[in-house]
Coordinates of C-alpha atoms in Angstrom, one line a residue:
X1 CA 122.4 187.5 55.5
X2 CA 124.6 184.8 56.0
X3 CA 125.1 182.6 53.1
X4 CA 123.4 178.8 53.7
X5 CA 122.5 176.3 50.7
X6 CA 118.5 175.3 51.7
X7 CA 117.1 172.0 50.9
X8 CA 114.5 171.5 48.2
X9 CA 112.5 168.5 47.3
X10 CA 114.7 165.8 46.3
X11 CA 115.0 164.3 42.8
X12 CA 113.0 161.4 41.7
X13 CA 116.0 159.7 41.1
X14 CA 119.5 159.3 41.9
X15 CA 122.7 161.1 40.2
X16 CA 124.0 158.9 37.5
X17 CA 127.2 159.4 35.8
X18 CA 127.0 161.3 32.7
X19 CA 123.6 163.3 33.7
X20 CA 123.1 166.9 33.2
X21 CA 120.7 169.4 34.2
X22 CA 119.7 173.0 32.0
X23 CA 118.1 175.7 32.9
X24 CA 116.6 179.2 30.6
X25 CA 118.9 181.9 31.6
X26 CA 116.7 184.9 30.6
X27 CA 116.9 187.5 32.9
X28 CA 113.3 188.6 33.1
X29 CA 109.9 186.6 33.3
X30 CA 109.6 185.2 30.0
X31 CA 112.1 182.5 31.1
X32 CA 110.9 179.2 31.3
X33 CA 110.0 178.3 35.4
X34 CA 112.1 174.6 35.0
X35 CA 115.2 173.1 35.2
X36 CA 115.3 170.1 33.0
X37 CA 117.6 166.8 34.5
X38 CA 118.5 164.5 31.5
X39 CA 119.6 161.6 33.7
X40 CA 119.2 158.7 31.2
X41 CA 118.6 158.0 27.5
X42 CA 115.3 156.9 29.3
X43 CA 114.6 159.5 31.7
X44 CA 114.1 163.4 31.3
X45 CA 112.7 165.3 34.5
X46 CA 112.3 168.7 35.3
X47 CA 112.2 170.9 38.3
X48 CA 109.8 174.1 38.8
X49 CA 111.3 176.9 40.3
X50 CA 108.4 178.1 41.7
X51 CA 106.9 175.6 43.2
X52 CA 109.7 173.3 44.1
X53 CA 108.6 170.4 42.6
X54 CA 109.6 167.8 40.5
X55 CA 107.9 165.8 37.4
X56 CA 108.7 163.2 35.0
X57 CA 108.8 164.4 31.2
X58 CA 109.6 161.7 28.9
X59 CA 110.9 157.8 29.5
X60 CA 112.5 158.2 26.1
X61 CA 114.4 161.4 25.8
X62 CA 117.3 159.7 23.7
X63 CA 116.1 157.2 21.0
X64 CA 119.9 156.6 19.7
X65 CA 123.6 156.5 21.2
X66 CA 124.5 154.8 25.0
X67 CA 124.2 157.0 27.9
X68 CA 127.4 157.6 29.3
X69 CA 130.3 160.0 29.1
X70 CA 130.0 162.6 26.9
X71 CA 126.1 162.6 27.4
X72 CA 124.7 166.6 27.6
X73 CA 122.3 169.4 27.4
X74 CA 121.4 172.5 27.3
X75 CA 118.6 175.2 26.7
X76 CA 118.1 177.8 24.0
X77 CA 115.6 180.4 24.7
X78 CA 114.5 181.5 21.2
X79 CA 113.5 179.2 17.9
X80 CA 111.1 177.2 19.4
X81 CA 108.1 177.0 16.6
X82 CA 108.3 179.6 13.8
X83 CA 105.8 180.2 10.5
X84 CA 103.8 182.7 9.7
X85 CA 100.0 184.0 10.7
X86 CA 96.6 183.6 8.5
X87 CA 94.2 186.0 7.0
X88 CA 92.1 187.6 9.7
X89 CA 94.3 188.7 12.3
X90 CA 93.4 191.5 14.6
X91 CA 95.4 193.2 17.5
X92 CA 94.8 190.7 20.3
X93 CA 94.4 187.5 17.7
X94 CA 96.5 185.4 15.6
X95 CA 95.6 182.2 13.8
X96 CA 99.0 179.9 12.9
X97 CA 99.3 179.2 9.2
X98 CA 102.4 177.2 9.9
X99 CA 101.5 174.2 11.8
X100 CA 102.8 173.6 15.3
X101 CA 104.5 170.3 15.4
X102 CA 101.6 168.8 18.0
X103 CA 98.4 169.6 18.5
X104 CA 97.9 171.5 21.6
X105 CA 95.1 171.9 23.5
X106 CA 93.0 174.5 24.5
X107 CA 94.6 177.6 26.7
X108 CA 97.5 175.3 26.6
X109 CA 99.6 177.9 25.6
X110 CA 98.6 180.6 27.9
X111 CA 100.4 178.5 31.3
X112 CA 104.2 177.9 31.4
X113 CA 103.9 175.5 34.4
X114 CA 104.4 178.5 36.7
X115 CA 102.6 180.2 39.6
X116 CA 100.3 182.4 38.0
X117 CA 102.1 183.5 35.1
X118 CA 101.4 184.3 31.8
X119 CA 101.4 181.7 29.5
X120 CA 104.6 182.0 26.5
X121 CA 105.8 184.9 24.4
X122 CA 104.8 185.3 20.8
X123 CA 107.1 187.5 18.9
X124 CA 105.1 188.8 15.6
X125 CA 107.7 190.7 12.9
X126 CA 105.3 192.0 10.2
X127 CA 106.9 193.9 7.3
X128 CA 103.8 195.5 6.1
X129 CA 104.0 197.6 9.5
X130 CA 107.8 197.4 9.8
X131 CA 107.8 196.5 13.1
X132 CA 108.0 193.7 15.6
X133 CA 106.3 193.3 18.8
X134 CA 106.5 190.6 21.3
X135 CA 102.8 189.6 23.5
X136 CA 102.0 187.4 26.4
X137 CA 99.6 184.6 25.3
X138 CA 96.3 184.2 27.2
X139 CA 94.2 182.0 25.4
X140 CA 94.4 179.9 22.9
X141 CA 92.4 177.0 20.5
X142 CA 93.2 173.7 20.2
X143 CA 94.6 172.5 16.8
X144 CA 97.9 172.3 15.2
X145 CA 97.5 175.8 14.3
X146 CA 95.5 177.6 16.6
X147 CA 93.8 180.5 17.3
X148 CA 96.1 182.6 20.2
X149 CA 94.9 185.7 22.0
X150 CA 97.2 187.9 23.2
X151 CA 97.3 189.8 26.6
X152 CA 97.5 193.3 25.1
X153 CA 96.7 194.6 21.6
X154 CA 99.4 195.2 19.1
X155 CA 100.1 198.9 17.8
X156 CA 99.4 197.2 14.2
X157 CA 97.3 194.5 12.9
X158 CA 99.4 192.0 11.5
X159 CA 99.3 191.6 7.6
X160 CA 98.4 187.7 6.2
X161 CA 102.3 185.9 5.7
X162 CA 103.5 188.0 9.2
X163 CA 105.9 186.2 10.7
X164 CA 106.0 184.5 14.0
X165 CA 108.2 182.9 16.8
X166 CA 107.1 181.1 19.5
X167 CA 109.5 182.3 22.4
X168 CA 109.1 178.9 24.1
X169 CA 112.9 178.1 23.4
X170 CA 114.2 174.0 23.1
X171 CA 116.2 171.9 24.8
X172 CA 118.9 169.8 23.2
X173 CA 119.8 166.5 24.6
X174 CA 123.0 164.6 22.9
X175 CA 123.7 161.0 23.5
X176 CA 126.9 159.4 23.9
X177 CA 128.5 156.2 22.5
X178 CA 128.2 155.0 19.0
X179 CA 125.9 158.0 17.1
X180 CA 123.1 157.4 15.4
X181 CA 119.6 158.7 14.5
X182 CA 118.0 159.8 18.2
X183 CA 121.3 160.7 19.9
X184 CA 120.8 164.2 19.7
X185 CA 117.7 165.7 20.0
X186 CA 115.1 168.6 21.2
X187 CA 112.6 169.2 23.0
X188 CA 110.2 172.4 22.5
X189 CA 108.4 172.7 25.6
X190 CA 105.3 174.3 24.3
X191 CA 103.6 172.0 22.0
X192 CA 105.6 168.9 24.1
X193 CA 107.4 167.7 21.2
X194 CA 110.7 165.8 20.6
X195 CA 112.3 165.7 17.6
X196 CA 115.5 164.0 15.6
X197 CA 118.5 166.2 14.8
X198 CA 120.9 166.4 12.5
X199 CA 124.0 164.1 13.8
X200 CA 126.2 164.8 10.7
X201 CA 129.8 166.4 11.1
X202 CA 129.5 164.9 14.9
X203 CA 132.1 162.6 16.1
X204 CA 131.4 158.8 14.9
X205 CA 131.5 157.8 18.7
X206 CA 131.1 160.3 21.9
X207 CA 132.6 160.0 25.1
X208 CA 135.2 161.7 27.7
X209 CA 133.1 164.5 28.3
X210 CA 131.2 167.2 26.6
X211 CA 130.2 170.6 27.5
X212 CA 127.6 173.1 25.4
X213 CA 127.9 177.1 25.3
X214 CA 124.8 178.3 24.4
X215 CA 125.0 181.5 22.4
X216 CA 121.3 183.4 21.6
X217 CA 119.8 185.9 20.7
X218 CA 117.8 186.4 24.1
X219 CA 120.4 186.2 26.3
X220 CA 121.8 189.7 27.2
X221 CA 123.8 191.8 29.5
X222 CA 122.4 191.6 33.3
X223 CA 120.9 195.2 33.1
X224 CA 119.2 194.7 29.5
X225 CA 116.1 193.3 28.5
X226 CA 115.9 190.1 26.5
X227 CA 115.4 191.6 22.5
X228 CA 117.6 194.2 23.4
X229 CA 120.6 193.2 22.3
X230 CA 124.4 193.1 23.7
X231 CA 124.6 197.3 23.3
X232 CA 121.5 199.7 24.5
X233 CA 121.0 201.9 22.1
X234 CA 119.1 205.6 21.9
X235 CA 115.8 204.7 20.8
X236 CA 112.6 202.4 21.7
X237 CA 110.6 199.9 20.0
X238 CA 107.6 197.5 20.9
X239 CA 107.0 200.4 23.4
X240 CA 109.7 199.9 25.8
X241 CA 112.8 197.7 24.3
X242 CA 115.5 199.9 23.2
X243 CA 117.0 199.3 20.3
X244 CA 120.3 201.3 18.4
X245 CA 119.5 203.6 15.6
X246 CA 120.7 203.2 11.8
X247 CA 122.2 206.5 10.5
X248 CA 123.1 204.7 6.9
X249 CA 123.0 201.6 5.2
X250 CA 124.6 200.4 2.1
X251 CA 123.6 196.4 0.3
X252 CA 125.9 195.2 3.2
X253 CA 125.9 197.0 5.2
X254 CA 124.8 199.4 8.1
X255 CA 125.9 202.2 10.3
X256 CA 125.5 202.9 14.1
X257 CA 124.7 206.2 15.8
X258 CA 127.5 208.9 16.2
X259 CA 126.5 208.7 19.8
X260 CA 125.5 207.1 22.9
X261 CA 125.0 203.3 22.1
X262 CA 127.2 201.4 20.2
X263 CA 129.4 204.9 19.7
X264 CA 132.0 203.3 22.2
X265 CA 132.5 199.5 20.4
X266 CA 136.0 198.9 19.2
X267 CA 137.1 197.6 15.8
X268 CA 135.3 194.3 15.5
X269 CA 134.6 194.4 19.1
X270 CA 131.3 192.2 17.9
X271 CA 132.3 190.2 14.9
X272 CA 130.6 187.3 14.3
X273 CA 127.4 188.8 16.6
X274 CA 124.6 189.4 14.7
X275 CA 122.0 192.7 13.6
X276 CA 118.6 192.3 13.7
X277 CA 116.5 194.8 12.1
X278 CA 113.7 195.1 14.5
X279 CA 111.5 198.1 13.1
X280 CA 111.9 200.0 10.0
X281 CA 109.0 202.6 9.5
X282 CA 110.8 203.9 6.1
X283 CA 111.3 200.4 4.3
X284 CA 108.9 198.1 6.7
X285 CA 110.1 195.0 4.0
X286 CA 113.5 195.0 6.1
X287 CA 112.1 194.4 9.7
X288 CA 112.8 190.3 10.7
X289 CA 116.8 190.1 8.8
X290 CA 119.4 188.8 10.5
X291 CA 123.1 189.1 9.1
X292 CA 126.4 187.5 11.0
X293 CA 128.5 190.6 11.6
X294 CA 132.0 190.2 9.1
X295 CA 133.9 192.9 10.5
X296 CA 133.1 196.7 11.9
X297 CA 134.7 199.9 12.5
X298 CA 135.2 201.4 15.6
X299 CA 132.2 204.1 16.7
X300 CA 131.3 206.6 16.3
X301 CA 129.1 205.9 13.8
X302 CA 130.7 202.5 13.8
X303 CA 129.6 200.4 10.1
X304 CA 129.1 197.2 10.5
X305 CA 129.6 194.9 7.3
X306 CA 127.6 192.1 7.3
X307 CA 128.9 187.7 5.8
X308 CA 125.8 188.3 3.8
X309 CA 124.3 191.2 1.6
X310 CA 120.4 192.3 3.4
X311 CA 117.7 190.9 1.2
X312 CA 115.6 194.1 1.7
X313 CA 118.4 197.1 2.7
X314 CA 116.9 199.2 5.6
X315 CA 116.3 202.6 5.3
X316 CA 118.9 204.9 7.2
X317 CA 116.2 204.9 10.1
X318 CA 115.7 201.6 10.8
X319 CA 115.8 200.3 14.3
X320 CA 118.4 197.6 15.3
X321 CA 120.1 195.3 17.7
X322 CA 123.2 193.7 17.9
X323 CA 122.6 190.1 19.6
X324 CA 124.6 187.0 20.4
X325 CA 124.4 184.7 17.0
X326 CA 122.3 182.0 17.1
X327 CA 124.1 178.6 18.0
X328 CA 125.9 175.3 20.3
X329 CA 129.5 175.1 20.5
X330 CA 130.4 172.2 21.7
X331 CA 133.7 170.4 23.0
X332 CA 133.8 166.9 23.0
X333 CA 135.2 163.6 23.1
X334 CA 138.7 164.2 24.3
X335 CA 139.5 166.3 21.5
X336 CA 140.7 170.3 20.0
X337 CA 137.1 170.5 17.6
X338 CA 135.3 173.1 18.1
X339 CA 131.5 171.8 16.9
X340 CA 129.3 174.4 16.1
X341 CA 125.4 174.3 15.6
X342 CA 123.0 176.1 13.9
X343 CA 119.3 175.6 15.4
X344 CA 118.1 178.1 13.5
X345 CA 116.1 177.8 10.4
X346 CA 118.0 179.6 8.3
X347 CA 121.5 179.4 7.2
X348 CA 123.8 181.5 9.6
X349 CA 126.7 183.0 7.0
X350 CA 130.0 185.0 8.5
X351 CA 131.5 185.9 4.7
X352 CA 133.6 183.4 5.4
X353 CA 132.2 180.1 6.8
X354 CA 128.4 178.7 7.1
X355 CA 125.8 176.7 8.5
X356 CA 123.0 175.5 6.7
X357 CA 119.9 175.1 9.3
X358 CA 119.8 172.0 11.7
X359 CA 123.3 171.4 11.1
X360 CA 126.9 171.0 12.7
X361 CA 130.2 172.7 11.6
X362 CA 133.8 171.7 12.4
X363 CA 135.8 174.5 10.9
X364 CA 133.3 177.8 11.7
X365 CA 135.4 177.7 15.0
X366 CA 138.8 177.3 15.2
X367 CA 140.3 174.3 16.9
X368 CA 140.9 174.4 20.9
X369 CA 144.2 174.8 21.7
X370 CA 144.3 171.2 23.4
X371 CA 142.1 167.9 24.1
X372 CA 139.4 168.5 26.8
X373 CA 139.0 166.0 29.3
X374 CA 136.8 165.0 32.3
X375 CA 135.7 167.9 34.0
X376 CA 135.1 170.5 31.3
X377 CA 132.8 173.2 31.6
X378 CA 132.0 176.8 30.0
X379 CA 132.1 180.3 31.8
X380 CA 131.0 182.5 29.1
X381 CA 130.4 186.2 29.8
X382 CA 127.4 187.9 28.1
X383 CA 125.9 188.7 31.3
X384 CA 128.6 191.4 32.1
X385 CA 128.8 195.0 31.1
X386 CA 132.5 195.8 29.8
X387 CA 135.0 197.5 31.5
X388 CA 136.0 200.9 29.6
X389 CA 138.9 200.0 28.5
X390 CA 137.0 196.5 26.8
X391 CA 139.9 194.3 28.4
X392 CA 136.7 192.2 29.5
X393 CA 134.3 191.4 26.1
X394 CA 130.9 189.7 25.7
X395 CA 132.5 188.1 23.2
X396 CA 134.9 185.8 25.9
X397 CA 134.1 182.7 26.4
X398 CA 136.0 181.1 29.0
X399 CA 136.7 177.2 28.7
X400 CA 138.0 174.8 31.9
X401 CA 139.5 172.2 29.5
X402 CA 139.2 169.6 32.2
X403 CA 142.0 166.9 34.0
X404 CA 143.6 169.9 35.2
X405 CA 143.1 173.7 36.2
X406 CA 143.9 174.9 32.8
X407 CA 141.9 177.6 31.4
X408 CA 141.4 178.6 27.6
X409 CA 139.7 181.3 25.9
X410 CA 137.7 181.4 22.9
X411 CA 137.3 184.9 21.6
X412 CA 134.3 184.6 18.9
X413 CA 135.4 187.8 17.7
X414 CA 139.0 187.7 18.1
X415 CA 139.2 186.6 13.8
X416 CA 136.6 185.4 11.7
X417 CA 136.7 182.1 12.8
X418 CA 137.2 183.3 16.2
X419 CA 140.5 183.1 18.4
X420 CA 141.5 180.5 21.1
X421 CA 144.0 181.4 23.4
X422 CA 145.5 178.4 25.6
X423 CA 146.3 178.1 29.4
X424 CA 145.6 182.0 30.1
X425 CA 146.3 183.1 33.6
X426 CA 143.9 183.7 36.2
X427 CA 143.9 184.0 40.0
X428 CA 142.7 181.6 42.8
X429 CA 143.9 178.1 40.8
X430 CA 142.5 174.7 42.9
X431 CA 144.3 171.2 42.3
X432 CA 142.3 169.8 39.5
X433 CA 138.8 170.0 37.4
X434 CA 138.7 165.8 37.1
X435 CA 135.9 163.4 37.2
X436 CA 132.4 165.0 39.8
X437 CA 133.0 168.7 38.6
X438 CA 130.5 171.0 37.0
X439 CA 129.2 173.5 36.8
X440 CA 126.6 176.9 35.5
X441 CA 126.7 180.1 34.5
X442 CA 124.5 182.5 36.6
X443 CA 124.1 186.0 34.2
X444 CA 121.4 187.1 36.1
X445 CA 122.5 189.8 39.3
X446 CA 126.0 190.0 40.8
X447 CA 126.5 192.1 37.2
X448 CA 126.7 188.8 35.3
X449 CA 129.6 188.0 36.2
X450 CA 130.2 184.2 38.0
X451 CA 130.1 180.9 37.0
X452 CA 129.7 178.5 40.4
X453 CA 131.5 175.6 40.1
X454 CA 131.5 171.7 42.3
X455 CA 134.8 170.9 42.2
X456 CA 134.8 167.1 43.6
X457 CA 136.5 165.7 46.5
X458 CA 136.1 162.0 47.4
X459 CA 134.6 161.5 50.9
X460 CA 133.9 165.4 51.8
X461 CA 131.5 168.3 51.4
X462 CA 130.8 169.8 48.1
X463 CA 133.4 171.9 47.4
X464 CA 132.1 175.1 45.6
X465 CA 133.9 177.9 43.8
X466 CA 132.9 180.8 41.8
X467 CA 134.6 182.4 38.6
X468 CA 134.9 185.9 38.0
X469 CA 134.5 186.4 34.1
X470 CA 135.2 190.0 34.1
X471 CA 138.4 189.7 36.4
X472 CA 139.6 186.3 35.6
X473 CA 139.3 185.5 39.7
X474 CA 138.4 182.3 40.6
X475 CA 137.5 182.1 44.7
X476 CA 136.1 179.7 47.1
X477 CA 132.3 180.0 48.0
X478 CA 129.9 178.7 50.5
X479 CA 130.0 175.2 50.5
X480 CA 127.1 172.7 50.8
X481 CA 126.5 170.8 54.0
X482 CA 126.5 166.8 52.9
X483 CA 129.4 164.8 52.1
X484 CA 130.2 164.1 48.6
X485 CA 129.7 160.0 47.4
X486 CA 132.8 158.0 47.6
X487 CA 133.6 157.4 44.0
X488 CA 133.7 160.2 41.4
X489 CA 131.0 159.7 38.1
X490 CA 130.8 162.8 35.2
X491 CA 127.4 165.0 35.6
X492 CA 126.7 168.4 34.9
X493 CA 124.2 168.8 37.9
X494 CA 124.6 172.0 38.5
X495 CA 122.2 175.2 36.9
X496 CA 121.2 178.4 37.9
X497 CA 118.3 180.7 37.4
X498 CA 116.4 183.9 37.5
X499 CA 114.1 184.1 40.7
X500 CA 112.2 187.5 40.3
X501 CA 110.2 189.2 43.1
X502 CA 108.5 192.3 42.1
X503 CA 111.4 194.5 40.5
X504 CA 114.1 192.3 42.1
X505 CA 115.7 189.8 40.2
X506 CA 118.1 187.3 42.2
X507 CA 120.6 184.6 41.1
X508 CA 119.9 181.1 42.4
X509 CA 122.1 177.5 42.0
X510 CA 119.9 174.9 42.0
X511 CA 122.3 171.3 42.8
X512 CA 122.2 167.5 43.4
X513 CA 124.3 165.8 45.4
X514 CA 126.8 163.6 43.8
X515 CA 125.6 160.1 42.8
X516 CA 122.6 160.8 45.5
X517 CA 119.0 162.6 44.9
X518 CA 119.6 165.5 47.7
X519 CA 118.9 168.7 45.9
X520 CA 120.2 171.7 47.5
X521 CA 119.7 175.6 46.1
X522 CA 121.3 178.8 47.0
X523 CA 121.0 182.4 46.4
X524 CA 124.6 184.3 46.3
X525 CA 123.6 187.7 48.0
X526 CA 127.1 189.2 48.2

């Protein structure tokens, strides 16, 4: 069992300063089999996990800004294409009324690039039925909106207007340098298409570094399912996701279960999370909302009051989740904004600040204590189960500003526009996070708890470290076996994934070699 990074195929090309790699960190098998390398406005590859290999995906990732510092991604597992289904459905078929944005072709959908996998996850939330229910494709027509067959047959046939979400997830790419129209955009992995986003509220220019924390819906605690939400409640839906049960709801808002579940949550323990209503057999019009927590009592019974009233107010039966919200902060540019993004397509609304769809906000986040600098990088904790006495929170999300071993904390539920709290102390300090580090979060075993970290040092091996989120530890790991490059250049090229075998599910750190195309992956067994 001894711990040893193995080689993998190298990269096509070489680390360049400013490149980043991002990876899906679903937990289960829905999770899309790459790793995507952003090493150039010019040059997006990715990496399959399964069969080792790497690909070219675009020579023109970037169509605006200058690659350099500040240059990012990341991945977000949900909102890829959304719409809703025609006239004729039946349990095993759908036909898109809302177009795909590009044609795919035939069974296109029904092969992620995997090893014999099922093709992507459609999610269909009717509100005829009151439910939603989530299907692996198998087949599918070609068109902008096809036909798709489904692997198993719904409990309901969908009613004309259902809607649905293509669980293909995006990534988002942003430029650096002088903004302008093509310096941040997505890609959607399913239908292969790039697209402009909104640059607005951005910095005029980018650089010193940037680093994105990634908060969705699909990304949950290490021993939940993705759709299951941040708290496991007492009852099921889509046949085996579990799901928290209403016992009242008012216009804003709705109440937990007196116990098990969310029974245990503190007072505003998930602010700013979100409910979905994801069945509803009493008022099926309700199934498919999402509402931005405001505040909530303490459980039992805990009543969650929601930024926005419900549209259709659930029945005191309905089924429910409580889920990470759906957006990018980012820190940028050598400065304390906190840049939040909605990729949604609808506005997300906290009572108190919003954002409209495709667009960045400076104030629904609170300012960071102080600048970031080279070196930054995230260590959020959604992947943990709390301790009983919730001094550890899925709602912490830890922040290396960077130029230093300072660490800050951004508490997304700590007020309404969440709570920073500067240089907080932590065990196992090294002597700086400058110019070569990065680094990944890895929520999948090891109870969700480590971000792995390349802390650079000129003219030696990769030094790697690993940081306990739920015990604010940070300790030396096993380090790789070639010598780091002489000179120190930005990159995030580190990310981890889920490898799953059977029933098992393991962590593994996929990472190139500084300024160099070795790639190198390990799996932390202990």
């Amino acid at each position: 069992d001894r711990l040893l990074w193995a080689q993998v195929a190298p990269s096509p090309n070489a680390h360049a300063a400013a490149m980043s790699m991002a990876a899906d960190m679903r937990n289960d098998t829905s999770r899309n089999p790459f790793v995507y390398t952003l090493h150039s406005n010019a040059l997006l590859n990715r990496y399959n996990i399964v069969t080792k290999a790497w690909q070219v995906v675009s020579t023109a990732p970037l169509t605006g800004g200058t690659f350099g510092a500040g240059s990012t991604s990341a991945f977000v597992p949900s909102f890829g294409a959304v719409g809703t289904i025609a006239a004729g459905a039946t349990t095993t078929s759908v036909t898109l009324t809302t177009a795909l944005p590009t044609a795919v072709g035939v069974n296109m959908l029904a092969n992620r690039g995997g090893s014999g996998e099922f093709g992507f996850k459609l999610r269909i939330i009717d509100t005829v039925a009151g439910k939603t229910e989530e299907r692996w494709i198998v087949g599918n027509t070609a068109s902008t909106t096809p036909t798709i067959r489904l692997e198993t047959a719904l409990t309901f046939t969908p009613a004309t207007g259902a809607r649905y979400e293509l669980l293909c997830g995006r990534l988002f790419m942003l430029g650096a340098g002088t903004l302008a129209a093509g310096a941040f955009r997505s890609f959607e992995p399913a239908s292969n298409t790039f697209a402009n986003r909104s640059i607005t509220n951005l910095p005029a220019t980018v650089g010193t570094d940037s680093a994105i924390l990634v908060m969705d819906e699909l990304y949950v605690p290490f021993d939940h399912n993705p759709g299951e939400g941040m708290v496991k409640g007492a009852t099921t839906y889509d046949t085996d996701l579990v799901a928290l049960l209403a016992t009242a709801s008012a216009a804003s808002t709705i109440t937990g279960q007196a116990t098990g579940g969310d029974a245990v949550v503190l007072a505003n323990e998930y602010r700013n999370f979100q409910v979905r209503i994801v069945a509803d057999p009493t008022t099926p019009g309700s199934v498919g909302q999402r509402r931005i927590i405001a505040s909530h009592t303490a459980g039992p019974s805990a009543v969650y009051t929601l930024g926005t009233a419900w549209t259709t107010q659930p029945s005191a039966s309905a089924r429910f989740v409580i889920e990470q919200p759906n957006l990018l902060v980012l820190r940028t540019t050598g400065n304390t904004t906190t840049y939040t993004y909605n990729y949604t397509d609808a506005t997300i609304n906290n009572g108190t600040n919003s954002i409209a769809a495709d667009a960045w906000s400076t104030t629904y986040f609170g300012a960071g204590p102080a600048n970031n600098a080279v070196g930054n990088l995230w260590a959020p904790s959604f992947g943990i189960q709390p301790d009983p006495a919730r001094n550890a929170r899925h709602s912490f999300n830890y922040f290396f500003r960077g130029g230093a071993v300072t660490l800050d904390l951004l508490d997304i539920a700590g007020s309404i526009t969440g709570t920073w709290t500067g240089a907080i102390t932590y065990d196992g300090n090294v002597n700086s996070f400058g110019t070569g580090t990065t680094g990944c979060y890895s929520p999948f075993g090891q109870e969700g708890r480590y971000t792995y970290v390349n802390v650079y040092v000129a003219s030696a091996v990769n030094q790697i470290y690993r940081f306990d989120a739920k015990n604010r530890v940070f300790s030396p790991y096993v380090p790789t076996d070639f010598i780091q490059a002489g000179t120190a250049a930005q990159g995030g090229r580190m990310a981890a994934y889920a490898a799953i075998d059977g029933t098992d599910t393991y962590d593994v750190v996929l990472l190139q070699s500084h300024l160099s195309t070795i790639s190198q992956e390990l799996i932390p067994l202990v």
